[in-house]
Amino acid sequence: MPGFNAEFRWKDGRTQNGEPAKRFGTCQRFPMTSIGAERTVVRTYVPGPKQSHDLAGELVASFPDEMTARRAFEVLKYWRARCAGELPGQELRRVGRLQDVPLGRGSGTGIGAWYLLTYGPVASDPDAVWFDAQGIALVGSRIAVVKLAVAGQDYNYEAGQEPMVTAVKRAAAKLS
């Protein structure tokens, strides 16, 4: 899992079969199994040496066939389009546009995308907001859903250099 800068590191957290009781993705409305997944695995990550509220995780869902996985991928995109009402916070709520992630040759015929959610304030820091990047990758009959959330005052990356772009590419390569 990529960090937010050169010094930031994630450590492996917990890996579990099945989905957590609380929805995994910020915009997720229903469990992945309700949209056709046969099996899911979730891994969480914890911030490296520094203690923070930042969050990271990946959910991998296996579907019975490529057509079902493609339909589920479209459902995930639809959930993003309807996410504004799901965001916590009082002052700021923004759902960024869905951005394609070009996948390398190692991901076969996969497709990837990501978007940024912004909401706040952060309970422990009223000057900060959540920058919550959500990524999705589809390769064959599997989908990876990735989340990277940081509490801060800015989210300044050059286009295509955002941590989530790297995370989606890595997730797609693992699905291949």
PDB file of N, CA, C and O in Angstrom, residues 102-148:
ATOM      1  N   PRO A 102      -4.896   3.988 -15.889  1.00  0.00           N
ATOM      2  CA  PRO A 102      -4.355   3.107 -16.921  1.00  0.00           C
ATOM      3  C   PRO A 102      -3.550   1.985 -16.269  1.00  0.00           C
ATOM      4  O   PRO A 102      -2.691   2.230 -15.428  1.00  0.00           O
ATOM      5  N   LEU A 103      -3.903   0.764 -16.632  1.00  0.00           N
ATOM      6  CA  LEU A 103      -3.244  -0.397 -16.042  1.00  0.00           C
ATOM      7  C   LEU A 103      -2.192  -0.924 -17.004  1.00  0.00           C
ATOM      8  O   LEU A 103      -2.380  -0.912 -18.217  1.00  0.00           O
ATOM      9  N   GLY A 104      -1.113  -1.399 -16.453  1.00  0.00           N
ATOM     10  CA  GLY A 104      -0.014  -1.919 -17.266  1.00  0.00           C
ATOM     11  C   GLY A 104      -0.343  -3.272 -17.873  1.00  0.00           C
ATOM     12  O   GLY A 104      -1.393  -3.863 -17.635  1.00  0.00           O
ATOM     13  N   ARG A 105       0.598  -3.772 -18.632  1.00  0.00           N
ATOM     14  CA  ARG A 105       0.409  -5.058 -19.314  1.00  0.00           C
ATOM     15  C   ARG A 105       0.198  -6.206 -18.339  1.00  0.00           C
ATOM     16  O   ARG A 105      -0.438  -7.188 -18.674  1.00  0.00           O
ATOM     17  N   GLY A 106       0.712  -6.098 -17.131  1.00  0.00           N
ATOM     18  CA  GLY A 106       0.583  -7.178 -16.160  1.00  0.00           C
ATOM     19  C   GLY A 106      -0.840  -7.403 -15.688  1.00  0.00           C
ATOM     20  O   GLY A 106      -1.152  -8.407 -15.074  1.00  0.00           O
ATOM     21  N   SER A 107      -1.731  -6.474 -15.992  1.00  0.00           N
ATOM     22  CA  SER A 107      -3.110  -6.621 -15.525  1.00  0.00           C
ATOM     23  C   SER A 107      -4.036  -7.154 -16.615  1.00  0.00           C
ATOM     24  O   SER A 107      -5.245  -7.175 -16.454  1.00  0.00           O
ATOM     25  N   GLY A 108      -3.490  -7.583 -17.756  1.00  0.00           N
ATOM     26  CA  GLY A 108      -4.314  -8.168 -18.803  1.00  0.00           C
ATOM     27  C   GLY A 108      -5.348  -7.191 -19.318  1.00  0.00           C
ATOM     28  O   GLY A 108      -5.036  -6.064 -19.663  1.00  0.00           O
ATOM     29  N   THR A 109      -6.589  -7.611 -19.325  1.00  0.00           N
ATOM     30  CA  THR A 109      -7.668  -6.768 -19.846  1.00  0.00           C
ATOM     31  C   THR A 109      -8.384  -6.030 -18.729  1.00  0.00           C
ATOM     32  O   THR A 109      -9.549  -5.701 -18.845  1.00  0.00           O
ATOM     33  N   GLY A 110      -7.710  -5.774 -17.655  1.00  0.00           N
ATOM     34  CA  GLY A 110      -8.332  -5.129 -16.508  1.00  0.00           C
ATOM     35  C   GLY A 110      -8.611  -3.655 -16.726  1.00  0.00           C
ATOM     36  O   GLY A 110      -8.065  -3.017 -17.624  1.00  0.00           O
ATOM     37  N   ILE A 111      -9.492  -3.136 -15.881  1.00  0.00           N
ATOM     38  CA  ILE A 111      -9.789  -1.707 -15.872  1.00  0.00           C
ATOM     39  C   ILE A 111      -9.709  -1.214 -14.431  1.00  0.00           C
ATOM     40  O   ILE A 111      -9.985  -1.951 -13.487  1.00  0.00           O
ATOM     41  N   GLY A 112      -9.315   0.029 -14.286  1.00  0.00           N
ATOM     42  CA  GLY A 112      -9.190   0.613 -12.953  1.00  0.00           C
ATOM     43  C   GLY A 112      -9.689   2.040 -12.942  1.00  0.00           C
ATOM     44  O   GLY A 112      -9.700   2.724 -13.971  1.00  0.00           O
ATOM     45  N   ALA A 113     -10.117   2.490 -11.767  1.00  0.00           N
ATOM     46  CA  ALA A 113     -10.600   3.854 -11.598  1.00  0.00           C
ATOM     47  C   ALA A 113     -10.478   4.236 -10.128  1.00  0.00           C
ATOM     48  O   ALA A 113     -10.302   3.381  -9.254  1.00  0.00           O
ATOM     49  N   TRP A 114     -10.583   5.548  -9.874  1.00  0.00           N
ATOM     50  CA  TRP A 114     -10.556   6.025  -8.492  1.00  0.00           C
ATOM     51  C   TRP A 114     -11.262   7.371  -8.423  1.00  0.00           C
ATOM     52  O   TRP A 114     -11.501   8.018  -9.440  1.00  0.00           O
ATOM     53  N   TYR A 115     -11.591   7.767  -7.193  1.00  0.00           N
ATOM     54  CA  TYR A 115     -12.202   9.071  -6.947  1.00  0.00           C
ATOM     55  C   TYR A 115     -11.859   9.504  -5.533  1.00  0.00           C
ATOM     56  O   TYR A 115     -11.477   8.690  -4.698  1.00  0.00           O
ATOM     57  N   LEU A 116     -11.993  10.813  -5.303  1.00  0.00           N
ATOM     58  CA  LEU A 116     -11.653  11.381  -3.997  1.00  0.00           C
ATOM     59  C   LEU A 116     -12.898  11.949  -3.346  1.00  0.00           C
ATOM     60  O   LEU A 116     -13.619  12.740  -3.947  1.00  0.00           O
ATOM     61  N   LEU A 117     -13.132  11.544  -2.110  1.00  0.00           N
ATOM     62  CA  LEU A 117     -14.207  12.090  -1.286  1.00  0.00           C
ATOM     63  C   LEU A 117     -13.583  13.053  -0.296  1.00  0.00           C
ATOM     64  O   LEU A 117     -12.516  12.787   0.257  1.00  0.00           O
ATOM     65  N   THR A 118     -14.247  14.174  -0.064  1.00  0.00           N
ATOM     66  CA  THR A 118     -13.770  15.153   0.912  1.00  0.00           C
ATOM     67  C   THR A 118     -14.928  15.476   1.845  1.00  0.00           C
ATOM     68  O   THR A 118     -16.012  15.822   1.380  1.00  0.00           O
ATOM     69  N   TYR A 119     -14.695  15.336   3.142  1.00  0.00           N
ATOM     70  CA  TYR A 119     -15.741  15.628   4.118  1.00  0.00           C
ATOM     71  C   TYR A 119     -15.098  15.956   5.453  1.00  0.00           C
ATOM     72  O   TYR A 119     -13.954  15.640   5.724  1.00  0.00           O
ATOM     73  N   GLY A 120     -15.829  16.616   6.289  1.00  0.00           N
ATOM     74  CA  GLY A 120     -15.294  16.998   7.579  1.00  0.00           C
ATOM     75  C   GLY A 120     -16.250  17.899   8.317  1.00  0.00           C
ATOM     76  O   GLY A 120     -17.381  18.079   7.892  1.00  0.00           O
ATOM     77  N   PRO A 121     -15.760  18.433   9.414  1.00  0.00           N
ATOM     78  CA  PRO A 121     -14.382  18.394   9.888  1.00  0.00           C
ATOM     79  C   PRO A 121     -14.039  17.068  10.576  1.00  0.00           C
ATOM     80  O   PRO A 121     -14.904  16.258  10.853  1.00  0.00           O
ATOM     81  N   VAL A 122     -12.753  16.891  10.866  1.00  0.00           N
ATOM     82  CA  VAL A 122     -12.264  15.727  11.600  1.00  0.00           C
ATOM     83  C   VAL A 122     -12.472  16.003  13.080  1.00  0.00           C
ATOM     84  O   VAL A 122     -12.101  17.070  13.574  1.00  0.00           O
ATOM     85  N   ALA A 123     -13.066  15.072  13.796  1.00  0.00           N
ATOM     86  CA  ALA A 123     -13.422  15.291  15.206  1.00  0.00           C
ATOM     87  C   ALA A 123     -12.226  15.728  16.056  1.00  0.00           C
ATOM     88  O   ALA A 123     -12.346  16.616  16.896  1.00  0.00           O
ATOM     89  N   SER A 124     -11.063  15.128  15.836  1.00  0.00           N
ATOM     90  CA  SER A 124      -9.901  15.441  16.664  1.00  0.00           C
ATOM     91  C   SER A 124      -9.135  16.675  16.195  1.00  0.00           C
ATOM     92  O   SER A 124      -8.232  17.137  16.882  1.00  0.00           O
ATOM     93  N   ASP A 125      -9.488  17.220  15.022  1.00  0.00           N
ATOM     94  CA  ASP A 125      -8.787  18.384  14.484  1.00  0.00           C
ATOM     95  C   ASP A 125      -9.770  19.203  13.650  1.00  0.00           C
ATOM     96  O   ASP A 125      -9.959  18.937  12.464  1.00  0.00           O
ATOM     97  N   PRO A 126     -10.399  20.216  14.240  1.00  0.00           N
ATOM     98  CA  PRO A 126     -11.425  20.985  13.525  1.00  0.00           C
ATOM     99  C   PRO A 126     -10.904  21.749  12.309  1.00  0.00           C
ATOM    100  O   PRO A 126     -11.690  22.187  11.481  1.00  0.00           O
ATOM    101  N   ASP A 127      -9.576  21.888  12.173  1.00  0.00           N
ATOM    102  CA  ASP A 127      -9.016  22.554  11.001  1.00  0.00           C
ATOM    103  C   ASP A 127      -8.770  21.590   9.841  1.00  0.00           C
ATOM    104  O   ASP A 127      -8.414  22.013   8.744  1.00  0.00           O
ATOM    105  N   ALA A 128      -8.953  20.293  10.083  1.00  0.00           N
ATOM    106  CA  ALA A 128      -8.681  19.271   9.069  1.00  0.00           C
ATOM    107  C   ALA A 128      -9.980  18.707   8.500  1.00  0.00           C
ATOM    108  O   ALA A 128     -11.047  18.835   9.108  1.00  0.00           O
ATOM    109  N   VAL A 129      -9.867  18.109   7.334  1.00  0.00           N
ATOM    110  CA  VAL A 129     -10.966  17.363   6.712  1.00  0.00           C
ATOM    111  C   VAL A 129     -10.418  16.000   6.301  1.00  0.00           C
ATOM    112  O   VAL A 129      -9.208  15.775   6.262  1.00  0.00           O
ATOM    113  N   TRP A 130     -11.314  15.094   5.996  1.00  0.00           N
ATOM    114  CA  TRP A 130     -10.925  13.785   5.483  1.00  0.00           C
ATOM    115  C   TRP A 130     -10.776  13.862   3.976  1.00  0.00           C
ATOM    116  O   TRP A 130     -11.663  14.346   3.276  1.00  0.00           O
ATOM    117  N   PHE A 131      -9.650  13.384   3.475  1.00  0.00           N
ATOM    118  CA  PHE A 131      -9.429  13.165   2.055  1.00  0.00           C
ATOM    119  C   PHE A 131      -9.439  11.645   1.893  1.00  0.00           C
ATOM    120  O   PHE A 131      -8.496  10.964   2.289  1.00  0.00           O
ATOM    121  N   ASP A 132     -10.526  11.132   1.377  1.00  0.00           N
ATOM    122  CA  ASP A 132     -10.830   9.704   1.362  1.00  0.00           C
ATOM    123  C   ASP A 132     -10.825   9.214  -0.086  1.00  0.00           C
ATOM    124  O   ASP A 132     -11.794   9.395  -0.815  1.00  0.00           O
ATOM    125  N   ALA A 133      -9.712   8.623  -0.516  1.00  0.00           N
ATOM    126  CA  ALA A 133      -9.585   8.119  -1.881  1.00  0.00           C
ATOM    127  C   ALA A 133     -10.123   6.688  -1.931  1.00  0.00           C
ATOM    128  O   ALA A 133      -9.775   5.856  -1.088  1.00  0.00           O
ATOM    129  N   GLN A 134     -10.956   6.429  -2.911  1.00  0.00           N
ATOM    130  CA  GLN A 134     -11.553   5.117  -3.117  1.00  0.00           C
ATOM    131  C   GLN A 134     -11.152   4.641  -4.512  1.00  0.00           C
ATOM    132  O   GLN A 134     -11.319   5.370  -5.491  1.00  0.00           O
ATOM    133  N   GLY A 135     -10.621   3.444  -4.606  1.00  0.00           N
ATOM    134  CA  GLY A 135     -10.188   2.905  -5.894  1.00  0.00           C
ATOM    135  C   GLY A 135     -10.829   1.568  -6.176  1.00  0.00           C
ATOM    136  O   GLY A 135     -11.182   0.828  -5.249  1.00  0.00           O
ATOM    137  N   ILE A 136     -10.992   1.266  -7.466  1.00  0.00           N
ATOM    138  CA  ILE A 136     -11.551  -0.018  -7.878  1.00  0.00           C
ATOM    139  C   ILE A 136     -10.759  -0.552  -9.065  1.00  0.00           C
ATOM    140  O   ILE A 136     -10.331   0.202  -9.937  1.00  0.00           O
ATOM    141  N   ALA A 137     -10.536  -1.859  -9.065  1.00  0.00           N
ATOM    142  CA  ALA A 137      -9.854  -2.518 -10.176  1.00  0.00           C
ATOM    143  C   ALA A 137     -10.610  -3.795 -10.506  1.00  0.00           C
ATOM    144  O   ALA A 137     -11.043  -4.523  -9.605  1.00  0.00           O
ATOM    145  N   LEU A 138     -10.776  -4.048 -11.785  1.00  0.00           N
ATOM    146  CA  LEU A 138     -11.444  -5.254 -12.277  1.00  0.00           C
ATOM    147  C   LEU A 138     -10.478  -5.983 -13.192  1.00  0.00           C
ATOM    148  O   LEU A 138      -9.981  -5.405 -14.164  1.00  0.00           O
ATOM    149  N   VAL A 139     -10.198  -7.234 -12.859  1.00  0.00           N
ATOM    150  CA  VAL A 139      -9.367  -8.084 -13.707  1.00  0.00           C
ATOM    151  C   VAL A 139     -10.035  -9.451 -13.742  1.00  0.00           C
ATOM    152  O   VAL A 139     -10.186 -10.104 -12.695  1.00  0.00           O
ATOM    153  N   GLY A 140     -10.471  -9.860 -14.922  1.00  0.00           N
ATOM    154  CA  GLY A 140     -11.144 -11.154 -15.060  1.00  0.00           C
ATOM    155  C   GLY A 140     -12.417 -11.186 -14.235  1.00  0.00           C
ATOM    156  O   GLY A 140     -13.284 -10.333 -14.365  1.00  0.00           O
ATOM    157  N   SER A 141     -12.511 -12.149 -13.355  1.00  0.00           N
ATOM    158  CA  SER A 141     -13.710 -12.306 -12.522  1.00  0.00           C
ATOM    159  C   SER A 141     -13.491 -11.825 -11.085  1.00  0.00           C
ATOM    160  O   SER A 141     -14.218 -12.219 -10.180  1.00  0.00           O
ATOM    161  N   ARG A 142     -12.480 -10.964 -10.897  1.00  0.00           N
ATOM    162  CA  ARG A 142     -12.198 -10.438  -9.554  1.00  0.00           C
ATOM    163  C   ARG A 142     -12.159  -8.919  -9.546  1.00  0.00           C
ATOM    164  O   ARG A 142     -11.741  -8.297 -10.510  1.00  0.00           O
ATOM    165  N   ILE A 143     -12.590  -8.366  -8.429  1.00  0.00           N
ATOM    166  CA  ILE A 143     -12.570  -6.919  -8.214  1.00  0.00           C
ATOM    167  C   ILE A 143     -11.826  -6.637  -6.926  1.00  0.00           C
ATOM    168  O   ILE A 143     -12.026  -7.324  -5.921  1.00  0.00           O
ATOM    169  N   ALA A 144     -10.986  -5.605  -6.966  1.00  0.00           N
ATOM    170  CA  ALA A 144     -10.352  -5.089  -5.745  1.00  0.00           C
ATOM    171  C   ALA A 144     -10.932  -3.706  -5.480  1.00  0.00           C
ATOM    172  O   ALA A 144     -11.073  -2.895  -6.390  1.00  0.00           O
ATOM    173  N   VAL A 145     -11.302  -3.469  -4.235  1.00  0.00           N
ATOM    174  CA  VAL A 145     -11.755  -2.159  -3.776  1.00  0.00           C
ATOM    175  C   VAL A 145     -10.709  -1.696  -2.773  1.00  0.00           C
ATOM    176  O   VAL A 145     -10.405  -2.406  -1.811  1.00  0.00           O
ATOM    177  N   VAL A 146     -10.147  -0.510  -3.003  1.00  0.00           N
ATOM    178  CA  VAL A 146      -9.060  -0.008  -2.165  1.00  0.00           C
ATOM    179  C   VAL A 146      -9.479   1.321  -1.560  1.00  0.00           C
ATOM    180  O   VAL A 146     -10.130   2.137  -2.220  1.00  0.00           O
ATOM    181  N   LYS A 147      -9.113   1.541  -0.298  1.00  0.00           N
ATOM    182  CA  LYS A 147      -9.383   2.835   0.332  1.00  0.00           C
ATOM    183  C   LYS A 147      -8.110   3.350   0.997  1.00  0.00           C
ATOM    184  O   LYS A 147      -7.335   2.588   1.572  1.00  0.00           O
ATOM    185  N   LEU A 148      -7.913   4.661   0.880  1.00  0.00           N
ATOM    186  CA  LEU A 148      -6.804   5.380   1.510  1.00  0.00           C
ATOM    187  C   LEU A 148      -7.366   6.698   2.015  1.00  0.00           C
ATOM    188  O   LEU A 148      -7.745   7.549   1.212  1.00  0.00           O
TER     189      LEU A 148
END
